[in-house]
JSON list of C-alpha atoms in Angstrom, two decimals:
[
{"chain": "L", "resi": 75, "resn": "UNK", "atom": "CA", "xyz": [2.81, 16.70, 5.39]},
{"chain": "L", "resi": 76, "resn": "UNK", "atom": "CA", "xyz": [3.57, 12.98, 5.67]},
{"chain": "L", "resi": 77, "resn": "UNK", "atom": "CA", "xyz": [5.74, 12.63, 2.59]},
{"chain": "L", "resi": 78, "resn": "UNK", "atom": "CA", "xyz": [7.76, 9.51, 1.91]},
{"chain": "L", "resi": 79, "resn": "UNK", "atom": "CA", "xyz": [10.42, 9.37, -0.77]},
{"chain": "L", "resi": 80, "resn": "UNK", "atom": "CA", "xyz": [12.27, 6.49, -2.36]},
{"chain": "L", "resi": 81, "resn": "UNK", "atom": "CA", "xyz": [15.52, 6.43, -4.21]},
{"chain": "L", "resi": 82, "resn": "UNK", "atom": "CA", "xyz": [16.18, 5.44, -6.87]},
{"chain": "L", "resi": 83, "resn": "UNK", "atom": "CA", "xyz": [12.87, 5.52, -8.70]},
{"chain": "L", "resi": 84, "resn": "UNK", "atom": "CA", "xyz": [14.12, 2.91, -11.12]},
{"chain": "L", "resi": 85, "resn": "UNK", "atom": "CA", "xyz": [17.25, 0.78, -11.46]},
{"chain": "L", "resi": 86, "resn": "UNK", "atom": "CA", "xyz": [18.55, -1.73, -13.97]},
{"chain": "L", "resi": 87, "resn": "UNK", "atom": "CA", "xyz": [21.30, -4.06, -12.87]},
{"chain": "L", "resi": 88, "resn": "UNK", "atom": "CA", "xyz": [23.10, -7.18, -13.98]},
{"chain": "L", "resi": 89, "resn": "UNK", "atom": "CA", "xyz": [22.34, -10.55, -12.48]},
{"chain": "L", "resi": 90, "resn": "UNK", "atom": "CA", "xyz": [24.49, -11.25, -9.43]},
{"chain": "L", "resi": 91, "resn": "UNK", "atom": "CA", "xyz": [24.89, -7.66, -8.31]},
{"chain": "L", "resi": 92, "resn": "UNK", "atom": "CA", "xyz": [23.37, -6.08, -5.21]},
{"chain": "L", "resi": 93, "resn": "UNK", "atom": "CA", "xyz": [21.02, -3.15, -5.25]},
{"chain": "L", "resi": 94, "resn": "UNK", "atom": "CA", "xyz": [20.17, -0.79, -2.40]},
{"chain": "L", "resi": 95, "resn": "UNK", "atom": "CA", "xyz": [16.87, 1.07, -2.23]},
{"chain": "L", "resi": 96, "resn": "UNK", "atom": "CA", "xyz": [16.34, 3.93, 0.21]},
{"chain": "L", "resi": 97, "resn": "UNK", "atom": "CA", "xyz": [13.11, 4.97, 1.85]},
{"chain": "L", "resi": 98, "resn": "UNK", "atom": "CA", "xyz": [12.91, 8.28, 3.67]},
{"chain": "L", "resi": 99, "resn": "UNK", "atom": "CA", "xyz": [10.20, 10.01, 5.65]},
{"chain": "L", "resi": 100, "resn": "UNK", "atom": "CA", "xyz": [10.72, 13.65, 4.82]},
{"chain": "L", "resi": 101, "resn": "UNK", "atom": "CA", "xyz": [8.62, 15.51, 7.32]},
{"chain": "L", "resi": 102, "resn": "UNK", "atom": "CA", "xyz": [7.90, 13.10, 10.14]},
{"chain": "L", "resi": 103, "resn": "UNK", "atom": "CA", "xyz": [9.64, 10.51, 12.23]},
{"chain": "L", "resi": 104, "resn": "UNK", "atom": "CA", "xyz": [8.82, 7.00, 11.12]},
{"chain": "L", "resi": 105, "resn": "UNK", "atom": "CA", "xyz": [8.76, 4.61, 14.02]},
{"chain": "L", "resi": 106, "resn": "UNK", "atom": "CA", "xyz": [7.87, 1.78, 11.68]},
{"chain": "L", "resi": 107, "resn": "UNK", "atom": "CA", "xyz": [8.59, 1.23, 8.01]},
{"chain": "L", "resi": 108, "resn": "UNK", "atom": "CA", "xyz": [7.17, -1.46, 5.80]},
{"chain": "L", "resi": 109, "resn": "UNK", "atom": "CA", "xyz": [8.54, -2.92, 2.57]},
{"chain": "L", "resi": 110, "resn": "UNK", "atom": "CA", "xyz": [6.23, -4.27, -0.09]},
{"chain": "L", "resi": 111, "resn": "UNK", "atom": "CA", "xyz": [6.67, -5.92, -3.42]},
{"chain": "L", "resi": 112, "resn": "UNK", "atom": "CA", "xyz": [4.19, -5.53, -6.25]},
{"chain": "L", "resi": 113, "resn": "UNK", "atom": "CA", "xyz": [4.07, -7.62, -9.41]},
{"chain": "L", "resi": 114, "resn": "UNK", "atom": "CA", "xyz": [2.44, -6.21, -12.55]},
{"chain": "L", "resi": 115, "resn": "UNK", "atom": "CA", "xyz": [-1.31, -5.82, -12.17]},
{"chain": "L", "resi": 116, "resn": "UNK", "atom": "CA", "xyz": [-1.23, -7.49, -8.78]},
{"chain": "L", "resi": 117, "resn": "UNK", "atom": "CA", "xyz": [-1.62, -6.41, -5.20]},
{"chain": "L", "resi": 118, "resn": "UNK", "atom": "CA", "xyz": [1.07, -5.45, -2.75]},
{"chain": "L", "resi": 119, "resn": "UNK", "atom": "CA", "xyz": [2.78, -8.23, -0.88]},
{"chain": "L", "resi": 120, "resn": "UNK", "atom": "CA", "xyz": [4.22, -7.29, 2.50]},
{"chain": "L", "resi": 121, "resn": "UNK", "atom": "CA", "xyz": [7.84, -8.39, 2.71]},
{"chain": "L", "resi": 122, "resn": "UNK", "atom": "CA", "xyz": [8.94, -7.10, 6.08]},
{"chain": "L", "resi": 123, "resn": "UNK", "atom": "CA", "xyz": [8.32, -4.67, 8.89]},
{"chain": "L", "resi": 124, "resn": "UNK", "atom": "CA", "xyz": [11.14, -2.68, 10.41]},
{"chain": "L", "resi": 125, "resn": "UNK", "atom": "CA", "xyz": [11.22, -0.65, 13.57]},
{"chain": "L", "resi": 126, "resn": "UNK", "atom": "CA", "xyz": [13.92, 1.91, 14.16]},
{"chain": "L", "resi": 127, "resn": "UNK", "atom": "CA", "xyz": [16.92, 0.43, 15.90]},
{"chain": "L", "resi": 128, "resn": "UNK", "atom": "CA", "xyz": [15.78, -3.17, 15.80]},
{"chain": "L", "resi": 129, "resn": "UNK", "atom": "CA", "xyz": [15.90, -6.08, 13.40]},
{"chain": "L", "resi": 130, "resn": "UNK", "atom": "CA", "xyz": [13.27, -6.34, 10.72]},
{"chain": "L", "resi": 131, "resn": "UNK", "atom": "CA", "xyz": [10.48, -8.86, 10.97]},
{"chain": "L", "resi": 132, "resn": "UNK", "atom": "CA", "xyz": [10.11, -10.78, 7.73]},
{"chain": "L", "resi": 133, "resn": "UNK", "atom": "CA", "xyz": [6.93, -12.31, 6.38]},
{"chain": "L", "resi": 134, "resn": "UNK", "atom": "CA", "xyz": [6.76, -16.00, 5.75]},
{"chain": "L", "resi": 135, "resn": "UNK", "atom": "CA", "xyz": [8.52, -17.00, 2.55]},
{"chain": "L", "resi": 136, "resn": "UNK", "atom": "CA", "xyz": [10.70, -13.89, 2.35]},
{"chain": "L", "resi": 137, "resn": "UNK", "atom": "CA", "xyz": [14.42, -14.65, 2.58]},
{"chain": "L", "resi": 138, "resn": "UNK", "atom": "CA", "xyz": [16.05, -12.30, 5.07]},
{"chain": "L", "resi": 139, "resn": "UNK", "atom": "CA", "xyz": [19.53, -12.99, 3.70]},
{"chain": "L", "resi": 140, "resn": "UNK", "atom": "CA", "xyz": [18.31, -12.09, 0.24]},
{"chain": "L", "resi": 141, "resn": "UNK", "atom": "CA", "xyz": [16.48, -8.92, 1.20]},
{"chain": "L", "resi": 142, "resn": "UNK", "atom": "CA", "xyz": [18.50, -7.06, 3.81]},
{"chain": "L", "resi": 143, "resn": "UNK", "atom": "CA", "xyz": [16.64, -4.34, 5.66]},
{"chain": "L", "resi": 144, "resn": "UNK", "atom": "CA", "xyz": [18.23, -1.67, 7.80]},
{"chain": "L", "resi": 145, "resn": "UNK", "atom": "CA", "xyz": [16.24, 0.93, 9.70]},
{"chain": "L", "resi": 146, "resn": "UNK", "atom": "CA", "xyz": [19.11, 3.03, 10.97]},
{"chain": "L", "resi": 147, "resn": "UNK", "atom": "CA", "xyz": [17.24, 6.18, 11.92]},
{"chain": "L", "resi": 148, "resn": "UNK", "atom": "CA", "xyz": [13.73, 7.51, 12.39]},
{"chain": "L", "resi": 149, "resn": "UNK", "atom": "CA", "xyz": [13.71, 8.84, 8.85]},
{"chain": "L", "resi": 150, "resn": "UNK", "atom": "CA", "xyz": [15.58, 6.23, 6.82]},
{"chain": "L", "resi": 151, "resn": "UNK", "atom": "CA", "xyz": [15.18, 2.56, 6.00]},
{"chain": "L", "resi": 152, "resn": "UNK", "atom": "CA", "xyz": [17.08, 0.70, 3.30]},
{"chain": "L", "resi": 153, "resn": "UNK", "atom": "CA", "xyz": [16.32, -2.49, 1.42]},
{"chain": "L", "resi": 154, "resn": "UNK", "atom": "CA", "xyz": [19.26, -4.25, -0.21]},
{"chain": "L", "resi": 155, "resn": "UNK", "atom": "CA", "xyz": [18.51, -6.95, -2.76]},
{"chain": "L", "resi": 156, "resn": "UNK", "atom": "CA", "xyz": [21.61, -9.14, -2.65]},
{"chain": "L", "resi": 157, "resn": "UNK", "atom": "CA", "xyz": [22.86, -11.16, -5.61]},
{"chain": "L", "resi": 158, "resn": "UNK", "atom": "CA", "xyz": [19.88, -10.08, -7.64]},
{"chain": "L", "resi": 159, "resn": "UNK", "atom": "CA", "xyz": [18.39, -12.40, -10.26]},
{"chain": "L", "resi": 160, "resn": "UNK", "atom": "CA", "xyz": [15.80, -11.74, -12.98]},
{"chain": "L", "resi": 161, "resn": "UNK", "atom": "CA", "xyz": [13.03, -13.16, -10.78]},
{"chain": "L", "resi": 162, "resn": "UNK", "atom": "CA", "xyz": [13.73, -10.33, -8.32]},
{"chain": "L", "resi": 163, "resn": "UNK", "atom": "CA", "xyz": [12.59, -7.82, -10.92]},
{"chain": "L", "resi": 164, "resn": "UNK", "atom": "CA", "xyz": [9.59, -6.07, -9.46]},
{"chain": "L", "resi": 165, "resn": "UNK", "atom": "CA", "xyz": [8.17, -2.82, -8.13]},
{"chain": "L", "resi": 166, "resn": "UNK", "atom": "CA", "xyz": [9.28, -2.28, -4.54]},
{"chain": "L", "resi": 167, "resn": "UNK", "atom": "CA", "xyz": [7.28, 0.12, -2.40]},
{"chain": "L", "resi": 168, "resn": "UNK", "atom": "CA", "xyz": [7.96, 1.29, 1.13]},
{"chain": "L", "resi": 169, "resn": "UNK", "atom": "CA", "xyz": [5.58, 2.84, 3.59]},
{"chain": "L", "resi": 170, "resn": "UNK", "atom": "CA", "xyz": [6.09, 4.59, 6.90]},
{"chain": "L", "resi": 171, "resn": "UNK", "atom": "CA", "xyz": [4.09, 5.09, 10.04]},
{"chain": "L", "resi": 172, "resn": "UNK", "atom": "CA", "xyz": [4.76, 7.75, 12.65]},
{"chain": "L", "resi": 173, "resn": "UNK", "atom": "CA", "xyz": [3.92, 8.13, 16.33]},
{"chain": "L", "resi": 174, "resn": "UNK", "atom": "CA", "xyz": [1.14, 10.57, 15.61]},
{"chain": "L", "resi": 175, "resn": "UNK", "atom": "CA", "xyz": [-1.69, 9.30, 13.39]},
{"chain": "L", "resi": 176, "resn": "UNK", "atom": "CA", "xyz": [-0.17, 5.86, 13.91]},
{"chain": "L", "resi": 177, "resn": "UNK", "atom": "CA", "xyz": [-3.09, 4.17, 12.16]},
{"chain": "L", "resi": 178, "resn": "UNK", "atom": "CA", "xyz": [-2.04, 5.76, 8.84]},
{"chain": "L", "resi": 179, "resn": "UNK", "atom": "CA", "xyz": [0.67, 4.42, 6.55]},
{"chain": "L", "resi": 180, "resn": "UNK", "atom": "CA", "xyz": [2.16, 6.75, 4.00]},
{"chain": "L", "resi": 181, "resn": "UNK", "atom": "CA", "xyz": [3.64, 5.22, 0.89]},
{"chain": "L", "resi": 182, "resn": "UNK", "atom": "CA", "xyz": [6.66, 6.09, -1.16]},
{"chain": "L", "resi": 183, "resn": "UNK", "atom": "CA", "xyz": [6.46, 6.39, -4.96]},
{"chain": "L", "resi": 184, "resn": "UNK", "atom": "CA", "xyz": [8.07, 2.99, -5.48]},
{"chain": "L", "resi": 185, "resn": "UNK", "atom": "CA", "xyz": [11.25, 1.71, -7.10]},
{"chain": "L", "resi": 186, "resn": "UNK", "atom": "CA", "xyz": [11.16, -0.29, -10.33]},
{"chain": "L", "resi": 187, "resn": "UNK", "atom": "CA", "xyz": [13.95, -2.91, -10.27]},
{"chain": "L", "resi": 188, "resn": "UNK", "atom": "CA", "xyz": [14.89, -4.71, -13.47]},
{"chain": "L", "resi": 189, "resn": "UNK", "atom": "CA", "xyz": [17.53, -7.42, -13.28]},
{"chain": "L", "resi": 190, "resn": "UNK", "atom": "CA", "xyz": [19.05, -8.44, -16.60]},
{"chain": "M", "resi": 292, "resn": "UNK", "atom": "CA", "xyz": [-4.24, -10.24, -0.55]},
{"chain": "M", "resi": 293, "resn": "UNK", "atom": "CA", "xyz": [-6.25, -13.46, -0.43]},
{"chain": "M", "resi": 294, "resn": "UNK", "atom": "CA", "xyz": [-8.14, -12.32, 2.67]},
{"chain": "M", "resi": 295, "resn": "UNK", "atom": "CA", "xyz": [-9.39, -9.16, 0.99]},
{"chain": "M", "resi": 296, "resn": "UNK", "atom": "CA", "xyz": [-11.40, -9.44, -2.20]},
{"chain": "M", "resi": 297, "resn": "UNK", "atom": "CA", "xyz": [-12.38, -6.82, -4.73]},
{"chain": "M", "resi": 298, "resn": "UNK", "atom": "CA", "xyz": [-13.84, -6.83, -8.19]},
{"chain": "M", "resi": 299, "resn": "UNK", "atom": "CA", "xyz": [-11.07, -6.25, -10.72]},
{"chain": "M", "resi": 300, "resn": "UNK", "atom": "CA", "xyz": [-12.58, -3.73, -13.09]},
{"chain": "M", "resi": 301, "resn": "UNK", "atom": "CA", "xyz": [-15.09, -0.88, -13.10]},
{"chain": "M", "resi": 302, "resn": "UNK", "atom": "CA", "xyz": [-16.02, 1.35, -16.02]},
{"chain": "M", "resi": 303, "resn": "UNK", "atom": "CA", "xyz": [-17.97, 4.50, -15.30]},
{"chain": "M", "resi": 304, "resn": "UNK", "atom": "CA", "xyz": [-19.10, 7.51, -17.30]},
{"chain": "M", "resi": 305, "resn": "UNK", "atom": "CA", "xyz": [-17.72, 10.90, -16.38]},
{"chain": "M", "resi": 306, "resn": "UNK", "atom": "CA", "xyz": [-20.06, 12.66, -13.97]},
{"chain": "M", "resi": 307, "resn": "UNK", "atom": "CA", "xyz": [-21.65, 9.45, -12.70]},
{"chain": "M", "resi": 308, "resn": "UNK", "atom": "CA", "xyz": [-20.97, 7.90, -9.30]},
{"chain": "M", "resi": 309, "resn": "UNK", "atom": "CA", "xyz": [-18.52, 5.02, -8.92]},
{"chain": "M", "resi": 310, "resn": "UNK", "atom": "CA", "xyz": [-18.98, 2.35, -6.30]},
{"chain": "M", "resi": 311, "resn": "UNK", "atom": "CA", "xyz": [-16.13, -0.02, -5.52]},
{"chain": "M", "resi": 312, "resn": "UNK", "atom": "CA", "xyz": [-16.83, -2.98, -3.29]},
{"chain": "M", "resi": 313, "resn": "UNK", "atom": "CA", "xyz": [-14.59, -5.00, -1.04]},
{"chain": "M", "resi": 314, "resn": "UNK", "atom": "CA", "xyz": [-14.99, -7.92, 1.34]},
{"chain": "M", "resi": 315, "resn": "UNK", "atom": "CA", "xyz": [-12.56, -8.83, 4.09]},
{"chain": "M", "resi": 316, "resn": "UNK", "atom": "CA", "xyz": [-12.23, -11.71, 6.50]},
{"chain": "M", "resi": 317, "resn": "UNK", "atom": "CA", "xyz": [-10.56, -10.53, 9.68]},
{"chain": "M", "resi": 318, "resn": "UNK", "atom": "CA", "xyz": [-13.32, -9.47, 12.06]},
{"chain": "M", "resi": 319, "resn": "UNK", "atom": "CA", "xyz": [-10.75, -8.02, 14.43]},
{"chain": "M", "resi": 320, "resn": "UNK", "atom": "CA", "xyz": [-9.54, -5.46, 11.90]},
{"chain": "M", "resi": 321, "resn": "UNK", "atom": "CA", "xyz": [-9.38, -2.10, 13.60]},
{"chain": "M", "resi": 322, "resn": "UNK", "atom": "CA", "xyz": [-9.19, 0.07, 10.52]},
{"chain": "M", "resi": 323, "resn": "UNK", "atom": "CA", "xyz": [-10.13, -0.37, 6.88]},
{"chain": "M", "resi": 324, "resn": "UNK", "atom": "CA", "xyz": [-8.53, 1.70, 4.18]},
{"chain": "M", "resi": 325, "resn": "UNK", "atom": "CA", "xyz": [-8.90, 2.83, 0.61]},
{"chain": "M", "resi": 326, "resn": "UNK", "atom": "CA", "xyz": [-5.79, 3.66, -1.39]},
{"chain": "M", "resi": 327, "resn": "UNK", "atom": "CA", "xyz": [-5.45, 4.99, -4.93]},
{"chain": "M", "resi": 328, "resn": "UNK", "atom": "CA", "xyz": [-2.57, 4.08, -7.25]},
{"chain": "M", "resi": 329, "resn": "UNK", "atom": "CA", "xyz": [-1.92, 5.84, -10.53]},
{"chain": "M", "resi": 330, "resn": "UNK", "atom": "CA", "xyz": [0.29, 4.20, -13.19]},
{"chain": "M", "resi": 331, "resn": "UNK", "atom": "CA", "xyz": [3.91, 3.81, -12.11]},
{"chain": "M", "resi": 332, "resn": "UNK", "atom": "CA", "xyz": [3.33, 5.51, -8.78]},
{"chain": "M", "resi": 333, "resn": "UNK", "atom": "CA", "xyz": [3.04, 4.59, -5.14]},
{"chain": "M", "resi": 334, "resn": "UNK", "atom": "CA", "xyz": [-0.16, 4.43, -3.15]},
{"chain": "M", "resi": 335, "resn": "UNK", "atom": "CA", "xyz": [-2.07, 7.48, -2.01]},
{"chain": "M", "resi": 336, "resn": "UNK", "atom": "CA", "xyz": [-4.18, 7.13, 1.11]},
{"chain": "M", "resi": 337, "resn": "UNK", "atom": "CA", "xyz": [-7.68, 8.29, 0.19]},
{"chain": "M", "resi": 338, "resn": "UNK", "atom": "CA", "xyz": [-9.57, 7.60, 3.35]},
{"chain": "M", "resi": 339, "resn": "UNK", "atom": "CA", "xyz": [-10.00, 5.10, 6.14]},
{"chain": "M", "resi": 340, "resn": "UNK", "atom": "CA", "xyz": [-12.72, 4.11, 8.54]},
{"chain": "M", "resi": 341, "resn": "UNK", "atom": "CA", "xyz": [-12.58, 2.89, 12.10]},
{"chain": "M", "resi": 342, "resn": "UNK", "atom": "CA", "xyz": [-14.26, -0.46, 12.54]},
{"chain": "M", "resi": 343, "resn": "UNK", "atom": "CA", "xyz": [-16.92, 0.84, 14.91]},
{"chain": "M", "resi": 344, "resn": "UNK", "atom": "CA", "xyz": [-18.21, 3.31, 12.33]},
{"chain": "M", "resi": 345, "resn": "UNK", "atom": "CA", "xyz": [-20.82, 2.64, 9.65]},
{"chain": "M", "resi": 346, "resn": "UNK", "atom": "CA", "xyz": [-20.11, 5.52, 7.31]},
{"chain": "M", "resi": 347, "resn": "UNK", "atom": "CA", "xyz": [-17.56, 8.20, 6.67]},
{"chain": "M", "resi": 348, "resn": "UNK", "atom": "CA", "xyz": [-17.83, 11.01, 4.17]},
{"chain": "M", "resi": 349, "resn": "UNK", "atom": "CA", "xyz": [-14.99, 13.15, 2.90]},
{"chain": "M", "resi": 350, "resn": "UNK", "atom": "CA", "xyz": [-15.88, 15.53, 0.07]},
{"chain": "M", "resi": 351, "resn": "UNK", "atom": "CA", "xyz": [-16.65, 13.33, -2.95]},
{"chain": "M", "resi": 352, "resn": "UNK", "atom": "CA", "xyz": [-15.80, 10.12, -1.13]},
{"chain": "M", "resi": 353, "resn": "UNK", "atom": "CA", "xyz": [-18.22, 8.08, 0.96]},
{"chain": "M", "resi": 354, "resn": "UNK", "atom": "CA", "xyz": [-17.15, 4.92, 2.75]},
{"chain": "M", "resi": 355, "resn": "UNK", "atom": "CA", "xyz": [-19.76, 2.45, 3.96]},
{"chain": "M", "resi": 356, "resn": "UNK", "atom": "CA", "xyz": [-18.89, -0.37, 6.32]},
{"chain": "M", "resi": 357, "resn": "UNK", "atom": "CA", "xyz": [-21.09, -3.37, 7.05]},
{"chain": "M", "resi": 358, "resn": "UNK", "atom": "CA", "xyz": [-19.21, -5.09, 9.81]},
{"chain": "M", "resi": 359, "resn": "UNK", "atom": "CA", "xyz": [-21.65, -7.96, 10.07]},
{"chain": "M", "resi": 360, "resn": "UNK", "atom": "CA", "xyz": [-21.11, -8.91, 6.43]},
{"chain": "M", "resi": 361, "resn": "UNK", "atom": "CA", "xyz": [-17.47, -7.72, 6.43]},
{"chain": "M", "resi": 362, "resn": "UNK", "atom": "CA", "xyz": [-18.26, -5.56, 3.44]},
{"chain": "M", "resi": 363, "resn": "UNK", "atom": "CA", "xyz": [-16.67, -2.21, 2.66]},
{"chain": "M", "resi": 364, "resn": "UNK", "atom": "CA", "xyz": [-17.50, 0.12, -0.20]},
{"chain": "M", "resi": 365, "resn": "UNK", "atom": "CA", "xyz": [-16.13, 3.35, -1.60]},
{"chain": "M", "resi": 366, "resn": "UNK", "atom": "CA", "xyz": [-18.41, 5.69, -3.48]},
{"chain": "M", "resi": 367, "resn": "UNK", "atom": "CA", "xyz": [-16.91, 8.45, -5.60]},
{"chain": "M", "resi": 368, "resn": "UNK", "atom": "CA", "xyz": [-19.44, 11.11, -6.50]},
{"chain": "M", "resi": 369, "resn": "UNK", "atom": "CA", "xyz": [-19.23, 13.01, -9.80]},
{"chain": "M", "resi": 370, "resn": "UNK", "atom": "CA", "xyz": [-16.42, 10.82, -11.12]},
{"chain": "M", "resi": 371, "resn": "UNK", "atom": "CA", "xyz": [-13.80, 12.68, -13.14]},
{"chain": "M", "resi": 372, "resn": "UNK", "atom": "CA", "xyz": [-11.17, 11.51, -15.62]},
{"chain": "M", "resi": 373, "resn": "UNK", "atom": "CA", "xyz": [-8.53, 12.11, -12.96]},
{"chain": "M", "resi": 374, "resn": "UNK", "atom": "CA", "xyz": [-10.19, 9.42, -10.86]},
{"chain": "M", "resi": 375, "resn": "UNK", "atom": "CA", "xyz": [-9.05, 6.75, -13.34]},
{"chain": "M", "resi": 376, "resn": "UNK", "atom": "CA", "xyz": [-6.65, 4.59, -11.32]},
{"chain": "M", "resi": 377, "resn": "UNK", "atom": "CA", "xyz": [-6.39, 1.37, -9.38]},
{"chain": "M", "resi": 378, "resn": "UNK", "atom": "CA", "xyz": [-8.15, 1.44, -6.00]},
{"chain": "M", "resi": 379, "resn": "UNK", "atom": "CA", "xyz": [-7.00, -0.86, -3.23]},
{"chain": "M", "resi": 380, "resn": "UNK", "atom": "CA", "xyz": [-8.99, -1.87, -0.22]},
{"chain": "M", "resi": 381, "resn": "UNK", "atom": "CA", "xyz": [-6.91, -2.86, 2.81]},
{"chain": "M", "resi": 382, "resn": "UNK", "atom": "CA", "xyz": [-7.56, -4.12, 6.31]},
{"chain": "M", "resi": 383, "resn": "UNK", "atom": "CA", "xyz": [-5.30, -3.71, 9.31]},
{"chain": "M", "resi": 384, "resn": "UNK", "atom": "CA", "xyz": [-4.13, -7.05, 10.65]},
{"chain": "M", "resi": 385, "resn": "UNK", "atom": "CA", "xyz": [-2.74, -6.37, 14.07]},
{"chain": "M", "resi": 386, "resn": "UNK", "atom": "CA", "xyz": [0.22, -4.15, 14.76]},
{"chain": "M", "resi": 387, "resn": "UNK", "atom": "CA", "xyz": [-0.97, -1.97, 11.90]},
{"chain": "M", "resi": 388, "resn": "UNK", "atom": "CA", "xyz": [0.22, -4.29, 9.16]},
{"chain": "M", "resi": 389, "resn": "UNK", "atom": "CA", "xyz": [-2.00, -4.05, 6.13]},
{"chain": "M", "resi": 390, "resn": "UNK", "atom": "CA", "xyz": [-3.48, -6.78, 3.97]},
{"chain": "M", "resi": 391, "resn": "UNK", "atom": "CA", "xyz": [-4.45, -5.54, 0.53]},
{"chain": "M", "resi": 392, "resn": "UNK", "atom": "CA", "xyz": [-6.99, -6.64, -2.00]},
{"chain": "M", "resi": 393, "resn": "UNK", "atom": "CA", "xyz": [-5.97, -7.18, -5.62]},
{"chain": "M", "resi": 394, "resn": "UNK", "atom": "CA", "xyz": [-7.15, -3.72, -6.62]},
{"chain": "M", "resi": 395, "resn": "UNK", "atom": "CA", "xyz": [-10.02, -2.46, -8.76]},
{"chain": "M", "resi": 396, "resn": "UNK", "atom": "CA", "xyz": [-9.09, -0.72, -12.00]},
{"chain": "M", "resi": 397, "resn": "UNK", "atom": "CA", "xyz": [-11.48, 2.17, -12.51]},
{"chain": "M", "resi": 398, "resn": "UNK", "atom": "CA", "xyz": [-11.77, 3.55, -16.03]},
{"chain": "M", "resi": 399, "resn": "UNK", "atom": "CA", "xyz": [-13.65, 6.79, -16.52]},
{"chain": "M", "resi": 400, "resn": "UNK", "atom": "CA", "xyz": [-15.05, 7.27, -19.99]},
{"chain": "M", "resi": 401, "resn": "UNK", "atom": "CA", "xyz": [-16.19, 10.56, -21.47]}
]
C-alpha cells in the first residue's frame, strides 16, 4: 500500500514552453501533497505544500507564478513549470500524506525535467 | 537541508554493519526519519522514530536517538550490495513538513 506515482518520469522541452507534472496517490487519499526539487547530488528542497481543495503554500524563494500547483482531488496534484528555462532543469519529486499514518510521507519516483 | 547534517560518504564491506549519523537542530521535531534513494528514483521510507523514543529496531535496521544531543543514527546490520544507495535523514518541522539532510552515499564493497 501507499504508492505514489508521477508522470511523466522524464521530459525534455524547449525553453519558453510549459510543462505539467502529475502526482497521484494510487491506493490512498492524500490530504496533503508536497513538491520537492532535487539538484544533482544534493538534498531535497521543499517547494510547496498543497492541501486538497485549497491554494498551495509556497516556501520562501519559490515563485508561485512560475511553479503552479493544483491539488484538485484527494488523489491528484499537478505541478506546472511555466515558461521553463534551462535553470529549471532538475529532478522534481512529489510526496503525499494521508489521513491515516499521517506522520508518514510517501514519495513518488520523481520526474527528470531537462529544458533545452 | 542546512538544519540537518550528515556525513556525505560511507564505504562498508559486505556483511559488516553500517552506521550513518545525523544531527538536527529543531528540538521540537516530533518525528525523525530515514529515507533511502537509489539512482534515478524517488525516496523510500525506511523507518522513523517518535521523538520520545530512544531506539527502534526493524529487522536489519536499528535507529538510535539521542534527543539531548540531537543526534540520530541508522545502523544496518549485515550490509548487502543492495543497500548501496543514498540515505537521507529528515526531521519533521511542524505540520509534518520535512527538512532533509544532504544525504549519505553508502557504497558496499565485496
